[in-house]
Amino acid sequence: MEALEVLGGYPTKPLNPRARMVRVLLSMTVCMGCLLMLHSFLKISKSRKPQDFYSFEVKDAKGRSVSLERYRGKASLVVNVASHSEHTEMNYRSLQELHRELGTSHFNVLAFPCGQFGETEMGASRDIEAYAKNTYGVTFTIFSKVKIMGSEAEPAFKFITDSVKKVPKWNFWKFLVNPEGQVVRFWKAEEPVDSIRQEAVTMRRLMEREACSPTGHWWTETCFSVTSRIPSVDASWLPWRLTRTNTVTWFPWRTT
């Protein structure tokens, strides 16, 4: 009796071995094509460049992953540092003073040790961090030692150098990153940190104006106390009045 296979109510003849093999090969080809397309999509997604500096992840001095997203909304001064350079003492002390003066509410110094300039940074990341803290009293963030040039350059730092189309020629180049993660300016090693202060203060002042914008609510003394800590920032534009209860009364009709 001839074997029949019922498909949709219509009898069909069984496939011969050759036709069955063709069907199997076609199915395998389709599956392989789908896998290749999926692989290409994942590769493109993985290689897609982040849009800003804060989109990256880096390693801290202890080798742990750190997302730079934690610094979004603040200004950051990114510096390639070294422990034994002719610029080390002057820069570490000046950077620490700037970090202490402007605080961490709206501003951060982010240091990336680099050993690509002679023998100015030969130690391990933990030793570099300990040396900076013990010798210069550094309290700002020092990340893991990285390369900033060549094919093995740290991606976060490569984003910075690509943004300004400049690669540091020596230690202690400084790059000012705005709250959105875009590089706005850079300074070479020999330029004093004092030349950076005014731009950093101006950027911080703009952020404070946005943070203290009129909302129709009562405000505590936060806006007053933050700006009053910076002698170079004029807080006279704030439409408030400090009362005896140490709170700030907001007057919406007063404009800057």
PDB file of C-alpha atoms in Angstrom:
ATOM      1  CA  MET A   1       0.000   0.000   0.000  1.00  0.00           C
ATOM      2  CA  GLU A   2       1.406   3.375  -1.013  1.00  0.00           C
ATOM      3  CA  ALA A   3       2.186   5.571   2.004  1.00  0.00           C
ATOM      4  CA  LEU A   4       0.456   8.932   1.960  1.00  0.00           C
ATOM      5  CA  GLU A   5       1.040  12.048   4.055  1.00  0.00           C
ATOM      6  CA  VAL A   6      -1.981  14.192   4.708  1.00  0.00           C
ATOM      7  CA  LEU A   7      -1.268  17.934   4.532  1.00  0.00           C
ATOM      8  CA  GLY A   8      -4.217  20.269   4.604  1.00  0.00           C
ATOM      9  CA  GLY A   9      -6.519  17.469   3.615  1.00  0.00           C
ATOM     10  CA  TYR A  10      -4.653  16.673   0.376  1.00  0.00           C
ATOM     11  CA  PRO A  11      -2.623  13.492  -0.021  1.00  0.00           C
ATOM     12  CA  THR A  12       0.965  13.965  -1.219  1.00  0.00           C
ATOM     13  CA  LYS A  13       3.745  11.626  -2.141  1.00  0.00           C
ATOM     14  CA  PRO A  14       6.609  11.261   0.339  1.00  0.00           C
ATOM     15  CA  LEU A  15       9.780  13.223  -0.525  1.00  0.00           C
ATOM     16  CA  ASN A  16      12.573  11.285  -2.120  1.00  0.00           C
ATOM     17  CA  PRO A  17      15.989  11.404  -0.376  1.00  0.00           C
ATOM     18  CA  ARG A  18      17.385  14.021  -2.760  1.00  0.00           C
ATOM     19  CA  ALA A  19      14.485  16.434  -2.282  1.00  0.00           C
ATOM     20  CA  ARG A  20      14.662  15.935   1.474  1.00  0.00           C
ATOM     21  CA  MET A  21      18.367  16.786   1.445  1.00  0.00           C
ATOM     22  CA  VAL A  22      17.711  19.960  -0.566  1.00  0.00           C
ATOM     23  CA  ARG A  23      15.087  21.051   1.942  1.00  0.00           C
ATOM     24  CA  VAL A  24      17.469  20.447   4.861  1.00  0.00           C
ATOM     25  CA  LEU A  25      20.244  22.425   3.160  1.00  0.00           C
ATOM     26  CA  LEU A  26      17.901  25.330   2.448  1.00  0.00           C
ATOM     27  CA  SER A  27      16.770  25.385   6.075  1.00  0.00           C
ATOM     28  CA  MET A  28      20.370  25.384   7.295  1.00  0.00           C
ATOM     29  CA  THR A  29      21.245  28.222   4.903  1.00  0.00           C
ATOM     30  CA  VAL A  30      18.376  30.363   6.191  1.00  0.00           C
ATOM     31  CA  CYS A  31      19.377  29.694   9.810  1.00  0.00           C
ATOM     32  CA  MET A  32      23.008  30.592   9.118  1.00  0.00           C
ATOM     33  CA  GLY A  33      21.930  33.801   7.416  1.00  0.00           C
ATOM     34  CA  CYS A  34      19.817  34.792  10.416  1.00  0.00           C
ATOM     35  CA  LEU A  35      22.705  34.080  12.804  1.00  0.00           C
ATOM     36  CA  LEU A  36      25.106  36.170  10.719  1.00  0.00           C
ATOM     37  CA  MET A  37      22.660  39.076  10.651  1.00  0.00           C
ATOM     38  CA  LEU A  38      22.217  38.867  14.429  1.00  0.00           C
ATOM     39  CA  HIS A  39      25.993  38.770  14.950  1.00  0.00           C
ATOM     40  CA  SER A  40      26.480  41.835  12.738  1.00  0.00           C
ATOM     41  CA  PHE A  41      23.763  43.738  14.593  1.00  0.00           C
ATOM     42  CA  LEU A  42      25.292  42.947  17.986  1.00  0.00           C
ATOM     43  CA  LYS A  43      28.755  43.904  16.759  1.00  0.00           C
ATOM     44  CA  ILE A  44      27.518  47.252  15.437  1.00  0.00           C
ATOM     45  CA  SER A  45      25.637  47.950  18.666  1.00  0.00           C
ATOM     46  CA  LYS A  46      28.702  47.125  20.748  1.00  0.00           C
ATOM     47  CA  SER A  47      31.041  49.272  18.655  1.00  0.00           C
ATOM     48  CA  ARG A  48      28.703  52.258  18.580  1.00  0.00           C
ATOM     49  CA  LYS A  49      30.539  55.256  20.002  1.00  0.00           C
ATOM     50  CA  PRO A  50      29.192  56.838  23.173  1.00  0.00           C
ATOM     51  CA  GLN A  51      27.849  60.328  22.652  1.00  0.00           C
ATOM     52  CA  ASP A  52      29.695  61.987  25.530  1.00  0.00           C
ATOM     53  CA  PHE A  53      32.401  61.535  28.152  1.00  0.00           C
ATOM     54  CA  TYR A  54      29.965  60.485  30.876  1.00  0.00           C
ATOM     55  CA  SER A  55      28.749  57.524  28.785  1.00  0.00           C
ATOM     56  CA  PHE A  56      31.944  55.558  29.458  1.00  0.00           C
ATOM     57  CA  GLU A  57      32.999  53.170  32.185  1.00  0.00           C
ATOM     58  CA  VAL A  58      36.536  53.230  33.602  1.00  0.00           C
ATOM     59  CA  LYS A  59      38.484  51.463  36.360  1.00  0.00           C
ATOM     60  CA  ASP A  60      39.258  53.023  39.709  1.00  0.00           C
ATOM     61  CA  ALA A  61      42.667  52.692  41.394  1.00  0.00           C
ATOM     62  CA  LYS A  62      41.569  49.359  42.887  1.00  0.00           C
ATOM     63  CA  GLY A  63      40.549  47.936  39.513  1.00  0.00           C
ATOM     64  CA  ARG A  64      36.791  48.209  40.009  1.00  0.00           C
ATOM     65  CA  SER A  65      34.491  49.375  37.213  1.00  0.00           C
ATOM     66  CA  VAL A  66      33.151  52.899  37.635  1.00  0.00           C
ATOM     67  CA  SER A  67      30.473  54.514  35.475  1.00  0.00           C
ATOM     68  CA  LEU A  68      31.234  58.133  34.662  1.00  0.00           C
ATOM     69  CA  GLU A  69      27.478  58.753  34.708  1.00  0.00           C
ATOM     70  CA  ARG A  70      27.896  59.662  38.374  1.00  0.00           C
ATOM     71  CA  TYR A  71      29.565  62.903  37.231  1.00  0.00           C
ATOM     72  CA  ARG A  72      26.887  63.904  34.728  1.00  0.00           C
ATOM     73  CA  GLY A  73      25.396  67.295  35.518  1.00  0.00           C
ATOM     74  CA  LYS A  74      28.719  68.563  36.892  1.00  0.00           C
ATOM     75  CA  ALA A  75      31.774  70.185  35.349  1.00  0.00           C
ATOM     76  CA  SER A  76      34.858  67.961  35.286  1.00  0.00           C
ATOM     77  CA  LEU A  77      38.528  68.766  34.829  1.00  0.00           C
ATOM     78  CA  VAL A  78      40.132  65.645  33.342  1.00  0.00           C
ATOM     79  CA  VAL A  79      43.918  65.433  33.774  1.00  0.00           C
ATOM     80  CA  ASN A  80      46.595  62.927  32.750  1.00  0.00           C
ATOM     81  CA  VAL A  81      48.844  62.835  35.817  1.00  0.00           C
ATOM     82  CA  ALA A  82      52.234  61.400  36.789  1.00  0.00           C
ATOM     83  CA  SER A  83      54.019  60.986  40.117  1.00  0.00           C
ATOM     84  CA  HIS A  84      57.571  61.864  39.054  1.00  0.00           C
ATOM     85  CA  SER A  85      57.344  64.672  36.528  1.00  0.00           C
ATOM     86  CA  GLU A  86      58.827  68.150  36.763  1.00  0.00           C
ATOM     87  CA  HIS A  87      55.225  69.392  36.856  1.00  0.00           C
ATOM     88  CA  THR A  88      53.995  66.997  39.555  1.00  0.00           C
ATOM     89  CA  GLU A  89      54.227  69.042  42.751  1.00  0.00           C
ATOM     90  CA  MET A  90      52.965  72.310  41.286  1.00  0.00           C
ATOM     91  CA  ASN A  91      50.035  70.648  39.527  1.00  0.00           C
ATOM     92  CA  TYR A  92      48.959  68.288  42.295  1.00  0.00           C
ATOM     93  CA  ARG A  93      48.912  71.111  44.848  1.00  0.00           C
ATOM     94  CA  SER A  94      47.122  73.520  42.498  1.00  0.00           C
ATOM     95  CA  LEU A  95      44.571  70.912  41.433  1.00  0.00           C
ATOM     96  CA  GLN A  96      43.864  70.021  45.054  1.00  0.00           C
ATOM     97  CA  GLU A  97      43.367  73.701  45.893  1.00  0.00           C
ATOM     98  CA  LEU A  98      40.964  74.077  42.961  1.00  0.00           C
ATOM     99  CA  HIS A  99      39.103  70.929  43.990  1.00  0.00           C
ATOM    100  CA  ARG A 100      38.817  72.145  47.590  1.00  0.00           C
ATOM    101  CA  GLU A 101      37.739  75.644  46.556  1.00  0.00           C
ATOM    102  CA  LEU A 102      35.015  74.611  44.126  1.00  0.00           C
ATOM    103  CA  GLY A 103      33.927  71.481  45.975  1.00  0.00           C
ATOM    104  CA  THR A 104      32.174  68.466  44.476  1.00  0.00           C
ATOM    105  CA  SER A 105      28.609  69.777  44.221  1.00  0.00           C
ATOM    106  CA  HIS A 106      29.158  71.101  40.709  1.00  0.00           C
ATOM    107  CA  PHE A 107      32.827  70.426  39.946  1.00  0.00           C
ATOM    108  CA  ASN A 108      35.272  67.482  40.023  1.00  0.00           C
ATOM    109  CA  VAL A 109      38.926  66.895  39.225  1.00  0.00           C
ATOM    110  CA  LEU A 110      39.305  63.478  37.554  1.00  0.00           C
ATOM    111  CA  ALA A 111      42.898  62.232  37.338  1.00  0.00           C
ATOM    112  CA  PHE A 112      44.120  59.486  34.988  1.00  0.00           C
ATOM    113  CA  PRO A 113      47.699  58.327  35.691  1.00  0.00           C
ATOM    114  CA  CYS A 114      49.657  57.588  32.519  1.00  0.00           C
ATOM    115  CA  GLY A 115      53.070  55.995  32.074  1.00  0.00           C
ATOM    116  CA  GLN A 116      53.636  56.818  28.404  1.00  0.00           C
ATOM    117  CA  PHE A 117      55.912  59.813  28.984  1.00  0.00           C
ATOM    118  CA  GLY A 118      59.334  58.544  29.972  1.00  0.00           C
ATOM    119  CA  GLU A 119      59.606  56.984  33.420  1.00  0.00           C
ATOM    120  CA  THR A 120      57.404  59.517  35.161  1.00  0.00           C
ATOM    121  CA  GLU A 121      54.727  57.012  36.219  1.00  0.00           C
ATOM    122  CA  MET A 122      56.061  53.507  36.789  1.00  0.00           C
ATOM    123  CA  GLY A 123      54.078  52.339  39.826  1.00  0.00           C
ATOM    124  CA  ALA A 124      50.859  50.368  40.168  1.00  0.00           C
ATOM    125  CA  SER A 125      47.554  52.227  40.357  1.00  0.00           C
ATOM    126  CA  ARG A 126      47.096  51.713  44.109  1.00  0.00           C
ATOM    127  CA  ASP A 127      50.618  52.953  44.804  1.00  0.00           C
ATOM    128  CA  ILE A 128      50.048  56.010  42.613  1.00  0.00           C
ATOM    129  CA  GLU A 129      46.876  56.903  44.492  1.00  0.00           C
ATOM    130  CA  ALA A 130      48.526  56.382  47.896  1.00  0.00           C
ATOM    131  CA  TYR A 131      51.546  58.494  46.910  1.00  0.00           C
ATOM    132  CA  ALA A 132      49.381  61.410  45.753  1.00  0.00           C
ATOM    133  CA  LYS A 133      47.289  61.323  48.920  1.00  0.00           C
ATOM    134  CA  ASN A 134      50.184  60.947  51.345  1.00  0.00           C
ATOM    135  CA  THR A 135      52.550  63.402  49.650  1.00  0.00           C
ATOM    136  CA  TYR A 136      50.246  66.131  48.377  1.00  0.00           C
ATOM    137  CA  GLY A 137      47.061  65.596  50.378  1.00  0.00           C
ATOM    138  CA  VAL A 138      45.046  64.845  47.250  1.00  0.00           C
ATOM    139  CA  THR A 139      41.343  64.147  47.827  1.00  0.00           C
ATOM    140  CA  PHE A 140      40.074  64.215  44.246  1.00  0.00           C
ATOM    141  CA  THR A 141      39.482  61.009  42.276  1.00  0.00           C
ATOM    142  CA  ILE A 142      42.451  59.132  40.830  1.00  0.00           C
ATOM    143  CA  PHE A 143      41.527  56.326  38.434  1.00  0.00           C
ATOM    144  CA  SER A 144      43.509  53.302  37.301  1.00  0.00           C
ATOM    145  CA  LYS A 145      46.642  53.903  35.230  1.00  0.00           C
ATOM    146  CA  VAL A 146      45.804  54.084  31.530  1.00  0.00           C
ATOM    147  CA  LYS A 147      47.290  54.659  28.118  1.00  0.00           C
ATOM    148  CA  ILE A 148      46.122  57.814  26.393  1.00  0.00           C
ATOM    149  CA  MET A 149      47.868  57.320  23.037  1.00  0.00           C
ATOM    150  CA  GLY A 150      47.926  54.569  20.448  1.00  0.00           C
ATOM    151  CA  SER A 151      45.622  51.658  19.698  1.00  0.00           C
ATOM    152  CA  GLU A 152      45.341  50.709  23.387  1.00  0.00           C
ATOM    153  CA  ALA A 153      44.289  54.162  24.539  1.00  0.00           C
ATOM    154  CA  GLU A 154      41.607  54.298  27.231  1.00  0.00           C
ATOM    155  CA  PRO A 155      38.306  54.849  25.315  1.00  0.00           C
ATOM    156  CA  ALA A 156      37.107  57.579  27.681  1.00  0.00           C
ATOM    157  CA  PHE A 157      40.330  59.524  27.251  1.00  0.00           C
ATOM    158  CA  LYS A 158      40.371  58.872  23.503  1.00  0.00           C
ATOM    159  CA  PHE A 159      36.938  60.475  23.320  1.00  0.00           C
ATOM    160  CA  ILE A 160      38.455  63.586  24.905  1.00  0.00           C
ATOM    161  CA  THR A 161      41.481  63.768  22.610  1.00  0.00           C
ATOM    162  CA  ASP A 162      39.307  63.108  19.552  1.00  0.00           C
ATOM    163  CA  SER A 163      36.965  65.906  20.629  1.00  0.00           C
ATOM    164  CA  VAL A 164      39.711  68.542  20.672  1.00  0.00           C
ATOM    165  CA  LYS A 165      41.840  66.837  17.987  1.00  0.00           C
ATOM    166  CA  LYS A 166      44.854  67.111  20.273  1.00  0.00           C
ATOM    167  CA  VAL A 167      46.878  64.403  22.016  1.00  0.00           C
ATOM    168  CA  PRO A 168      48.831  65.376  25.158  1.00  0.00           C
ATOM    169  CA  LYS A 169      52.536  65.839  24.513  1.00  0.00           C
ATOM    170  CA  TRP A 170      53.401  65.441  28.201  1.00  0.00           C
ATOM    171  CA  ASN A 171      51.900  64.963  31.649  1.00  0.00           C
ATOM    172  CA  PHE A 172      49.246  67.191  33.208  1.00  0.00           C
ATOM    173  CA  TRP A 173      47.279  68.296  30.185  1.00  0.00           C
ATOM    174  CA  LYS A 174      43.866  69.402  31.397  1.00  0.00           C
ATOM    175  CA  PHE A 175      40.492  69.121  29.660  1.00  0.00           C
ATOM    176  CA  LEU A 176      37.364  70.904  30.874  1.00  0.00           C
ATOM    177  CA  VAL A 177      34.210  68.823  30.352  1.00  0.00           C
ATOM    178  CA  ASN A 178      30.806  70.477  30.697  1.00  0.00           C
ATOM    179  CA  PRO A 179      27.793  68.955  32.548  1.00  0.00           C
ATOM    180  CA  GLU A 180      26.594  67.325  29.289  1.00  0.00           C
ATOM    181  CA  GLY A 181      29.890  65.468  28.852  1.00  0.00           C
ATOM    182  CA  GLN A 182      31.337  67.553  26.013  1.00  0.00           C
ATOM    183  CA  VAL A 183      34.894  68.890  26.039  1.00  0.00           C
ATOM    184  CA  VAL A 184      34.885  72.682  25.891  1.00  0.00           C
ATOM    185  CA  ARG A 185      38.567  73.586  26.320  1.00  0.00           C
ATOM    186  CA  PHE A 186      42.018  72.215  27.133  1.00  0.00           C
ATOM    187  CA  TRP A 187      45.237  73.505  28.689  1.00  0.00           C
ATOM    188  CA  LYS A 188      48.800  72.286  28.211  1.00  0.00           C
ATOM    189  CA  ALA A 189      51.049  71.168  31.060  1.00  0.00           C
ATOM    190  CA  GLU A 190      52.966  74.428  31.351  1.00  0.00           C
ATOM    191  CA  GLU A 191      49.838  76.561  31.678  1.00  0.00           C
ATOM    192  CA  PRO A 192      49.115  77.363  35.355  1.00  0.00           C
ATOM    193  CA  VAL A 193      45.983  76.007  36.996  1.00  0.00           C
ATOM    194  CA  ASP A 194      45.055  79.586  37.912  1.00  0.00           C
ATOM    195  CA  SER A 195      44.239  80.187  34.249  1.00  0.00           C
ATOM    196  CA  ILE A 196      41.586  77.464  34.513  1.00  0.00           C
ATOM    197  CA  ARG A 197      39.971  78.797  37.680  1.00  0.00           C
ATOM    198  CA  GLN A 198      37.959  81.590  36.056  1.00  0.00           C
ATOM    199  CA  GLU A 199      36.395  79.308  33.441  1.00  0.00           C
ATOM    200  CA  ALA A 200      35.601  76.658  36.043  1.00  0.00           C
ATOM    201  CA  VAL A 201      34.034  79.268  38.337  1.00  0.00           C
ATOM    202  CA  THR A 202      31.993  80.691  35.454  1.00  0.00           C
ATOM    203  CA  MET A 203      30.697  77.243  34.504  1.00  0.00           C
ATOM    204  CA  ARG A 204      29.837  76.479  38.107  1.00  0.00           C
ATOM    205  CA  ARG A 205      28.051  79.797  38.467  1.00  0.00           C
ATOM    206  CA  LEU A 206      25.866  79.029  35.460  1.00  0.00           C
ATOM    207  CA  MET A 207      24.946  75.667  36.969  1.00  0.00           C
ATOM    208  CA  GLU A 208      24.058  77.316  40.269  1.00  0.00           C
ATOM    209  CA  ARG A 209      21.834  79.820  38.500  1.00  0.00           C
ATOM    210  CA  GLU A 210      19.955  76.946  36.897  1.00  0.00           C
ATOM    211  CA  ALA A 211      19.742  75.080  40.209  1.00  0.00           C
ATOM    212  CA  CYS A 212      18.394  78.191  41.960  1.00  0.00           C
ATOM    213  CA  SER A 213      15.948  79.260  39.255  1.00  0.00           C
ATOM    214  CA  PRO A 214      12.493  80.545  40.338  1.00  0.00           C
ATOM    215  CA  THR A 215       9.937  77.809  40.923  1.00  0.00           C
ATOM    216  CA  GLY A 216       7.367  79.562  43.069  1.00  0.00           C
ATOM    217  CA  HIS A 217       8.384  77.563  46.143  1.00  0.00           C
ATOM    218  CA  TRP A 218       9.990  78.524  49.402  1.00  0.00           C
ATOM    219  CA  TRP A 219      13.683  77.964  49.433  1.00  0.00           C
ATOM    220  CA  THR A 220      16.014  77.014  52.247  1.00  0.00           C
ATOM    221  CA  GLU A 221      19.385  78.657  52.656  1.00  0.00           C
ATOM    222  CA  THR A 222      21.044  76.167  50.292  1.00  0.00           C
ATOM    223  CA  CYS A 223      21.424  78.532  47.336  1.00  0.00           C
ATOM    224  CA  PHE A 224      22.768  81.257  49.580  1.00  0.00           C
ATOM    225  CA  SER A 225      25.250  79.079  51.427  1.00  0.00           C
ATOM    226  CA  VAL A 226      26.625  77.438  48.279  1.00  0.00           C
ATOM    227  CA  THR A 227      27.398  80.678  46.470  1.00  0.00           C
ATOM    228  CA  SER A 228      28.648  82.482  49.543  1.00  0.00           C
ATOM    229  CA  ARG A 229      31.489  79.975  49.902  1.00  0.00           C
ATOM    230  CA  ILE A 230      33.043  81.205  46.661  1.00  0.00           C
ATOM    231  CA  PRO A 231      34.460  84.732  47.100  1.00  0.00           C
ATOM    232  CA  SER A 232      34.808  85.266  43.353  1.00  0.00           C
ATOM    233  CA  VAL A 233      31.129  84.552  42.662  1.00  0.00           C
ATOM    234  CA  ASP A 234      28.727  87.472  42.947  1.00  0.00           C
ATOM    235  CA  ALA A 235      25.466  86.262  44.489  1.00  0.00           C
ATOM    236  CA  SER A 236      23.716  89.632  44.210  1.00  0.00           C
ATOM    237  CA  TRP A 237      21.616  88.401  41.292  1.00  0.00           C
ATOM    238  CA  LEU A 238      19.665  86.016  43.541  1.00  0.00           C
ATOM    239  CA  PRO A 239      16.087  87.291  44.069  1.00  0.00           C
ATOM    240  CA  TRP A 240      15.935  86.296  47.729  1.00  0.00           C
ATOM    241  CA  ARG A 241      15.934  87.836  51.175  1.00  0.00           C
ATOM    242  CA  LEU A 242      17.590  86.084  54.109  1.00  0.00           C
ATOM    243  CA  THR A 243      15.282  86.223  57.113  1.00  0.00           C
ATOM    244  CA  ARG A 244      16.016  85.839  60.808  1.00  0.00           C
ATOM    245  CA  THR A 245      14.963  82.201  60.616  1.00  0.00           C
ATOM    246  CA  ASN A 246      17.807  81.517  58.156  1.00  0.00           C
ATOM    247  CA  THR A 247      15.465  80.704  55.323  1.00  0.00           C
ATOM    248  CA  VAL A 248      15.266  82.358  51.955  1.00  0.00           C
ATOM    249  CA  THR A 249      12.084  84.079  50.832  1.00  0.00           C
ATOM    250  CA  TRP A 250      11.656  83.936  47.076  1.00  0.00           C
ATOM    251  CA  PHE A 251      10.349  86.989  45.242  1.00  0.00           C
ATOM    252  CA  PRO A 252       9.164  85.877  41.785  1.00  0.00           C
ATOM    253  CA  TRP A 253       8.822  89.458  40.563  1.00  0.00           C
ATOM    254  CA  ARG A 254      12.544  90.092  40.946  1.00  0.00           C
ATOM    255  CA  THR A 255      14.465  89.166  37.814  1.00  0.00           C
ATOM    256  CA  THR A 256      18.151  89.047  37.010  1.00  0.00           C
TER     257      THR A 256
END
